[in-house]
mmCIF file of C-alpha atoms in Angstrom:
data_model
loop_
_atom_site.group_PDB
_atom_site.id
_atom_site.type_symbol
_atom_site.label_atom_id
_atom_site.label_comp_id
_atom_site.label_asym_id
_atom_site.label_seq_id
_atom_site.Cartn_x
_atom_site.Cartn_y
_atom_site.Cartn_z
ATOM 1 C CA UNK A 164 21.518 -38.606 -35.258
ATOM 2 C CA UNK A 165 24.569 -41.016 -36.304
ATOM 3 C CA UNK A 166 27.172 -42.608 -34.092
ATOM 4 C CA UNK A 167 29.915 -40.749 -36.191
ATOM 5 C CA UNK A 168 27.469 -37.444 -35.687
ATOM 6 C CA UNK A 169 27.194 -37.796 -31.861
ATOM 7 C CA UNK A 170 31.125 -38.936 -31.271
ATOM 8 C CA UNK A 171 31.973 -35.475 -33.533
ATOM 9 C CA UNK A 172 30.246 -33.380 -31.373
ATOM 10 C CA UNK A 173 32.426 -34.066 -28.293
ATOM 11 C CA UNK A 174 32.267 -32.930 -24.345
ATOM 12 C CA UNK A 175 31.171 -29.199 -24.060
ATOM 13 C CA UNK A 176 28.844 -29.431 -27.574
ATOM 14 C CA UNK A 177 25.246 -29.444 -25.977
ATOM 15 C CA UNK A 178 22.587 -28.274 -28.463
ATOM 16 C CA UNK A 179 21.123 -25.398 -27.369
ATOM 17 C CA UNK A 180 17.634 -24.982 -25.857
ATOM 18 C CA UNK A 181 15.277 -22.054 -27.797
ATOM 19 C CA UNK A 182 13.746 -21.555 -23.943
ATOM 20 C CA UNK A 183 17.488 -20.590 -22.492
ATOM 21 C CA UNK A 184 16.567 -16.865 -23.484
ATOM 22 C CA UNK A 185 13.575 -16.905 -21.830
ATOM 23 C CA UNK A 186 15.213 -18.916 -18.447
ATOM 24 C CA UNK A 187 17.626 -16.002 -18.497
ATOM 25 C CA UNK A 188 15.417 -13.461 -18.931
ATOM 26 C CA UNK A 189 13.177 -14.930 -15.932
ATOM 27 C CA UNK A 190 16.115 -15.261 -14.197
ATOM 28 C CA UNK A 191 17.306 -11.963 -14.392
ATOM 29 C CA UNK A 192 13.670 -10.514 -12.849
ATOM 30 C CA UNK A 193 13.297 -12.739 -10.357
ATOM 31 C CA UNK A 194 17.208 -11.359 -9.031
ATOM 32 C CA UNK A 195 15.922 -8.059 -9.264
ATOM 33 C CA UNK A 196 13.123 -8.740 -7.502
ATOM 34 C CA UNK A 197 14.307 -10.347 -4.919
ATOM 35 C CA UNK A 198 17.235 -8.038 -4.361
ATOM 36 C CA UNK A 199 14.438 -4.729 -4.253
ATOM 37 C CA UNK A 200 12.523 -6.860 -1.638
ATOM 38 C CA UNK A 201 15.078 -8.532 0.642
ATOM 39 C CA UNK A 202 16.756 -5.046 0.961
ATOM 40 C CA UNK A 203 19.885 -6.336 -0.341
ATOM 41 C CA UNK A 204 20.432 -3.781 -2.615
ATOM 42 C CA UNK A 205 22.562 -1.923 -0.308
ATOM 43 C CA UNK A 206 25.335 -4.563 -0.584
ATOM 44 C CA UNK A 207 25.398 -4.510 -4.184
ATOM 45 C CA UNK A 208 26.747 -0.953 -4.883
ATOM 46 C CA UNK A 209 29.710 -1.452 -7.100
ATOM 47 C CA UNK A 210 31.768 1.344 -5.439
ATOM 48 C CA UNK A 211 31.741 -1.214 -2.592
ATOM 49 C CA UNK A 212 32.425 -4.283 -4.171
ATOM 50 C CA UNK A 213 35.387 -3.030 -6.719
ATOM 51 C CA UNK A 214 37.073 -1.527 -3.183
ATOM 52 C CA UNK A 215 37.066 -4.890 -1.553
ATOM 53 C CA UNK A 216 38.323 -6.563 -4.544
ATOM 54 C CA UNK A 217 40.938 -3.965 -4.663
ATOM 55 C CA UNK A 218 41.953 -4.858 -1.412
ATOM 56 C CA UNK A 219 43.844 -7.485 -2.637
ATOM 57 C CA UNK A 220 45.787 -5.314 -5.247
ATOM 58 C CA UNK A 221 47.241 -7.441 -7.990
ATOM 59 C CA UNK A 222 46.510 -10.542 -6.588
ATOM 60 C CA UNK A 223 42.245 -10.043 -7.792
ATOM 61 C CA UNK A 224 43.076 -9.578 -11.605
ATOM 62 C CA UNK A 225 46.238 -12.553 -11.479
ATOM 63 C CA UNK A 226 43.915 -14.883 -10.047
ATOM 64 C CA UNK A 227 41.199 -13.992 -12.482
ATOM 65 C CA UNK A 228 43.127 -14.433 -15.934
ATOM 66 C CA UNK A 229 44.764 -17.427 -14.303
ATOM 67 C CA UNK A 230 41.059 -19.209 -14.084
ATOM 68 C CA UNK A 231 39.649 -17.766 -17.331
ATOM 69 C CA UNK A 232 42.271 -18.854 -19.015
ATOM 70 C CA UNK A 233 41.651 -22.458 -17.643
ATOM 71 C CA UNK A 234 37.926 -22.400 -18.435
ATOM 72 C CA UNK A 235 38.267 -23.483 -22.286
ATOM 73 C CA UNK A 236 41.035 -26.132 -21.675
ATOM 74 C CA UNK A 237 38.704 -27.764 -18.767
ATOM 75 C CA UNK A 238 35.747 -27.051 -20.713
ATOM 76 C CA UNK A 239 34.418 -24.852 -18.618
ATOM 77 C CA UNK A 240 31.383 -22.217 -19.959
ATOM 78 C CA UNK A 241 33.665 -19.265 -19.944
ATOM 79 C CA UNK A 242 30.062 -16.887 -20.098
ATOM 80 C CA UNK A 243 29.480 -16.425 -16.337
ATOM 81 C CA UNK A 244 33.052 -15.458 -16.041
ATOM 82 C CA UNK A 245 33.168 -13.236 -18.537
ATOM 83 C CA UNK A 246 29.792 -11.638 -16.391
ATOM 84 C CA UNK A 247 32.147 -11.651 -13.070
ATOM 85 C CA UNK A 248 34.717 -9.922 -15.081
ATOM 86 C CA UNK A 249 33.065 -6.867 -16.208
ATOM 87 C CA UNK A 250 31.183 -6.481 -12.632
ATOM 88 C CA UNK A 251 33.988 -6.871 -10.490
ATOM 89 C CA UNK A 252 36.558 -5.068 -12.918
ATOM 90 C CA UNK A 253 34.409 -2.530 -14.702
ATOM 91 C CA UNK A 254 34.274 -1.613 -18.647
ATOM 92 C CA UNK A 255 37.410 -1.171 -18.951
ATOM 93 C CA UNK A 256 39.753 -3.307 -17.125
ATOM 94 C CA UNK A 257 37.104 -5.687 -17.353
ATOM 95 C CA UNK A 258 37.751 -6.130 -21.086
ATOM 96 C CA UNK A 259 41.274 -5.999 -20.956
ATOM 97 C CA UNK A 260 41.831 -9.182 -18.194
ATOM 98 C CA UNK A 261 38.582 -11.116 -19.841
ATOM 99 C CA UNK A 262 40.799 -10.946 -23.465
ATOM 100 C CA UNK A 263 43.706 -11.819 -22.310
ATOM 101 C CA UNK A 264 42.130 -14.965 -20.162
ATOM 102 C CA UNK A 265 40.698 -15.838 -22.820
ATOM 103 C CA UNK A 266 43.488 -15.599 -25.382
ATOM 104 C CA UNK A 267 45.613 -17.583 -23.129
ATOM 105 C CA UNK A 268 43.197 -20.507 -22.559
ATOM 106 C CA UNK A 269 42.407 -20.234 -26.199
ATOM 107 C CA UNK A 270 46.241 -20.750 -27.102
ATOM 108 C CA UNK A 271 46.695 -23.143 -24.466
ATOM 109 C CA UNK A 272 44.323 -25.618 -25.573
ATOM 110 C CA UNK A 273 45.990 -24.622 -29.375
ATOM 111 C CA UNK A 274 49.378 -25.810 -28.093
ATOM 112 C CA UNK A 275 47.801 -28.919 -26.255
ATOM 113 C CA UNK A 276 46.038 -30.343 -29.234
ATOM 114 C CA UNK A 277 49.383 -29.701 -31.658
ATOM 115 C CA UNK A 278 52.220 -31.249 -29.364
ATOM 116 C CA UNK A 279 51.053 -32.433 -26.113
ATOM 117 C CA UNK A 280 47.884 -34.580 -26.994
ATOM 118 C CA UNK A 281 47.098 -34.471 -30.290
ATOM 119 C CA UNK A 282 46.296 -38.526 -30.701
ATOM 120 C CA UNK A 283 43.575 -37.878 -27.588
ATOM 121 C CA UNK A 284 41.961 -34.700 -29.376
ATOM 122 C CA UNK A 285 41.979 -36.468 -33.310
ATOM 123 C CA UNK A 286 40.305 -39.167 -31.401
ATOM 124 C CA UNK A 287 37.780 -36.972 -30.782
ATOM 125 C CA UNK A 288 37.220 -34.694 -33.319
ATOM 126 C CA UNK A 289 36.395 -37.108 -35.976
ATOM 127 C CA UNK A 290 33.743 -36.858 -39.108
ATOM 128 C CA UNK A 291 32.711 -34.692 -41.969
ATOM 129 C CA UNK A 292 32.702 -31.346 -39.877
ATOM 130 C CA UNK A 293 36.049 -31.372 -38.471
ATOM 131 C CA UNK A 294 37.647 -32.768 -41.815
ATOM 132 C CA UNK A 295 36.165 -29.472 -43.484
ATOM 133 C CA UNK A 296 37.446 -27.662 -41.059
ATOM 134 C CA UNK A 297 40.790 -29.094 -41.827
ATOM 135 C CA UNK A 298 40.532 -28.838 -45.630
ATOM 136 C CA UNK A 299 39.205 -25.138 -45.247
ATOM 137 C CA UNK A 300 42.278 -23.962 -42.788
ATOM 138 C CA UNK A 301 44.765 -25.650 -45.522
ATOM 139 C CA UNK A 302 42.868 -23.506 -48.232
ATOM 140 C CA UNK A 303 42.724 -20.180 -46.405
ATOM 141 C CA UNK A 304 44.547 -20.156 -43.175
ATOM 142 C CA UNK A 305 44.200 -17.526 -40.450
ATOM 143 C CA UNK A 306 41.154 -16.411 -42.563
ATOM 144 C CA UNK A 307 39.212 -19.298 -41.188
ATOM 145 C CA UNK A 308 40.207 -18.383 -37.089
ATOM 146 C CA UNK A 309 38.883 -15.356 -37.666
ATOM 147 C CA UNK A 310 35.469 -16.538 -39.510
ATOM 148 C CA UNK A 311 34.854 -19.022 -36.906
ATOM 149 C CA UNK A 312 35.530 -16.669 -33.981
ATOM 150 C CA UNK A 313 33.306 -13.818 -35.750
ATOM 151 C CA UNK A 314 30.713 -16.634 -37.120
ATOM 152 C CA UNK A 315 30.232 -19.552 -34.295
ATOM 153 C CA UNK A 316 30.023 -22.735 -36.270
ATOM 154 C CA UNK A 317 31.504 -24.953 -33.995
ATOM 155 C CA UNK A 318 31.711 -25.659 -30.197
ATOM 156 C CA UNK A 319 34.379 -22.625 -28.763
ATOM 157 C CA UNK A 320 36.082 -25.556 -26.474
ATOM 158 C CA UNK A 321 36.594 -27.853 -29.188
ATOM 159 C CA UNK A 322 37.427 -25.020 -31.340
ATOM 160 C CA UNK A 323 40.660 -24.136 -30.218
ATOM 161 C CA UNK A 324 41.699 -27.875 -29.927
ATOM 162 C CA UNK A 325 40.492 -28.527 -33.481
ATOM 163 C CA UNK A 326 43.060 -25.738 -34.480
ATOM 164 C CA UNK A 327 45.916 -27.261 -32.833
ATOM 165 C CA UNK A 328 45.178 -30.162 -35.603
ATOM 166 C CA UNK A 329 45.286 -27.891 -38.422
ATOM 167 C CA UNK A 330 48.666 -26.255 -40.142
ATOM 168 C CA UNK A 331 47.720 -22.795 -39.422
ATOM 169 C CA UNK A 332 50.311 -20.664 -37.746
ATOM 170 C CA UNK A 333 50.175 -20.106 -33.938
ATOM 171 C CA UNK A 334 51.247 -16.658 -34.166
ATOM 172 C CA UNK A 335 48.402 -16.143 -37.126
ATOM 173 C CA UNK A 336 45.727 -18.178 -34.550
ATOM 174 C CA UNK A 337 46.759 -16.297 -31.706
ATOM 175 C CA UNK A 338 46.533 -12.349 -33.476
ATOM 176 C CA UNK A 339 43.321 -13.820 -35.325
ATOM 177 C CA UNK A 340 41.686 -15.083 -31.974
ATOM 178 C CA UNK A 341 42.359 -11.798 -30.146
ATOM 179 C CA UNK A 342 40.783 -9.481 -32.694
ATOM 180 C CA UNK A 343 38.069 -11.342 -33.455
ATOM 181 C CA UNK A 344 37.023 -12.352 -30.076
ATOM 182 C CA UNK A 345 37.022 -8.671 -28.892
ATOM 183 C CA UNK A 346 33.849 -7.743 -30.110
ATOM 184 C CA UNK A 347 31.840 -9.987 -28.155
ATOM 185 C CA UNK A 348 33.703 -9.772 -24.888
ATOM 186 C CA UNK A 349 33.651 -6.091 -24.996
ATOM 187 C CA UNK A 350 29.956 -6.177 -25.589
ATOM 188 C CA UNK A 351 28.976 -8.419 -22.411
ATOM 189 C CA UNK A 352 31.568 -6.796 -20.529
ATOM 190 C CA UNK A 353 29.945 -3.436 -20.853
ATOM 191 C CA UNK A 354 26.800 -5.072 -19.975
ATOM 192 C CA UNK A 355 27.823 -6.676 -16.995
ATOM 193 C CA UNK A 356 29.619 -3.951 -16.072
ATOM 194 C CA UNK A 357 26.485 -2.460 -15.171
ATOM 195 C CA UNK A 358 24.680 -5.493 -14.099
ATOM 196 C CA UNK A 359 24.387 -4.548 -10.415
ATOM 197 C CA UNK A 360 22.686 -1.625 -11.390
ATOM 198 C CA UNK A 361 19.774 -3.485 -12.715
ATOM 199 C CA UNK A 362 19.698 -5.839 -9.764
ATOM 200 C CA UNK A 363 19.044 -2.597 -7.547
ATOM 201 C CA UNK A 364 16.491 -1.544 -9.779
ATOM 202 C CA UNK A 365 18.388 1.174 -12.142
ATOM 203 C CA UNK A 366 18.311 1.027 -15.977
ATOM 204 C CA UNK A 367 22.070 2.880 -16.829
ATOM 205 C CA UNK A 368 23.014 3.745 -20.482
ATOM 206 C CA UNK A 369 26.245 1.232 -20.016
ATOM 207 C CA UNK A 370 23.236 -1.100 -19.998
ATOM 208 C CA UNK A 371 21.492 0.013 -22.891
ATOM 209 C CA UNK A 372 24.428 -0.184 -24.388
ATOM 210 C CA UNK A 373 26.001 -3.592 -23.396
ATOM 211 C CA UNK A 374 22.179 -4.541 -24.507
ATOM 212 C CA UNK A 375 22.554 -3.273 -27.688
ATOM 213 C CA UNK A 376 25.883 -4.599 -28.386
ATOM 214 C CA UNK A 377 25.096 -8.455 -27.093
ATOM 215 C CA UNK A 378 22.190 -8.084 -29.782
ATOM 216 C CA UNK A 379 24.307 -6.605 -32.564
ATOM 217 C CA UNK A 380 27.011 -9.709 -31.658
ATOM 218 C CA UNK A 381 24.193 -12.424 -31.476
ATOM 219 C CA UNK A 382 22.128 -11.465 -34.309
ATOM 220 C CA UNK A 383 24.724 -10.733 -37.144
ATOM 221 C CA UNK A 384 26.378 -14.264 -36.981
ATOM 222 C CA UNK A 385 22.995 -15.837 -36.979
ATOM 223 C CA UNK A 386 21.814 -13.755 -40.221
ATOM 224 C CA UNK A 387 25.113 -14.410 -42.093
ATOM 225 C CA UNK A 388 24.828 -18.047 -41.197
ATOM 226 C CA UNK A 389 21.214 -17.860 -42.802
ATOM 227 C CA UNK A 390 22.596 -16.587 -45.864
ATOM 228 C CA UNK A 391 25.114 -18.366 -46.478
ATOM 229 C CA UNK A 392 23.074 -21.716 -45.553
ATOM 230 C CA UNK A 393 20.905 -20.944 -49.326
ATOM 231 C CA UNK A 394 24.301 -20.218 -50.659
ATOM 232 C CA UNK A 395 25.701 -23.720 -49.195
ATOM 233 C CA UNK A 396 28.896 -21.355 -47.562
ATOM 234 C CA UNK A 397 30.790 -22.812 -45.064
ATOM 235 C CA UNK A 398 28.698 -21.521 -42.060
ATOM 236 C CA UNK A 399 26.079 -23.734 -43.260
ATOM 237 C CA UNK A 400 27.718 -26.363 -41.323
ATOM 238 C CA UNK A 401 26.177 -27.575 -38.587
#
């Protein structure tokens, strides 16, 4: 790999391991394993858990968008978050504070790049990637937040900084963003909704479901990046 290659990638742009399913998926049984034999299950009822996080009334859900919306503009992994989210806030009201979080950090690190630090972020988003990205955005506008948030091509920190460099609209980023980043957090919000269920050894249909919608979110982008990688699209980039 270049110099140019590795300085375009940035902080937060790790390639990803093919064994991280399988580390999660090991991880996951040896939880509910050791939940079912250290008799813990018992303090992970979610009827519980939701009640003492209501305890502190409007303060829990405050504090929550406050540090999700944080996460991208510290470069934080905003996954485990989202996780905490949908357990500690169920399906619904799990979605709805996980969007907005993320919308805000999203925009903040938007308004960063365009008029706070933009000389810092150009330094750092540099090379043939990032100028497409550019060129593309001047060409097609909002149409390219929404591709990008549908179809990851790039590293979701650096994403939303990269924007601020562009000439697309805030108000089109920001309405693009929140649509298109809904499918995916409503999909591992219902499945961590029901995550505690699993660690005591119960296999819900919120599961199933949140299951079936992390696959349908996972597995589209990746075939639509295949195709268009013969075509020579603009997912193609890597």
């Amino acid at each position: 790999m270049s110099r140019q290659e590795n300085h375009m990638k940035g902080p937060g742009a790790r390639q990803k391991s093919p064994w991280q399913p399988v580390i999660l998926i090991a991880l996951v049984a040896f939880a509910v394993a050791g939940v079912q034999l250290s008799g813990a299950r018992e303090y992970l009822q979610q009827d519980r858990l939701r009640a003492l996080i209501g305890s502190y009334g409007t303060l829990a859900p405050v504090i929550y968008v406050l540090i999700y919306s944080l996460a991208p503009v510290l470069f934080l992994p905003a996954l485990p978050l989202t996780l905490v989210g949908g357990i500690v806030f169920g399906p619904l009201w799990g979605v709805v504070y996980t969007i907005v979080g993320a919308t805000t950090g999203a925009s903040l690190a938007f308004l960063a790049a365009r008029y706070a630090a933009r000389d810092w972020v150009a330094a750092r988003l540099t090379g043939a990637k990032w100028e497409r990205l550019d060129s593309e955005v001047a060409q097609h506008g909002w149409k390219v937040v929404a591709f990008t948030r549908l179809i990851p091509a790039f590293p979701f920190n650096l994403l939303n900084y990269a924007f601020g460099l562009t000439k697309v609209r805030f108000a089109h980023y920001l309405l693009a963003s929140f649509v298109c980043m809904l499918p995916a957090t409503v999909a591992f919000i219902v499945f961590s909704s029901s995550l505690l269920d699993l660690l005591g050894g119960r296999v819900s249909p919120a599961l199933l479901a949140g299951i079936s919608l992390i696959l349908v979110v996972v597995l589209v982008p990746v075939c639509y990046r295949r195709r268009k990688a013969r075509q020579g699209g603009f997912a193609a980039t890597e």
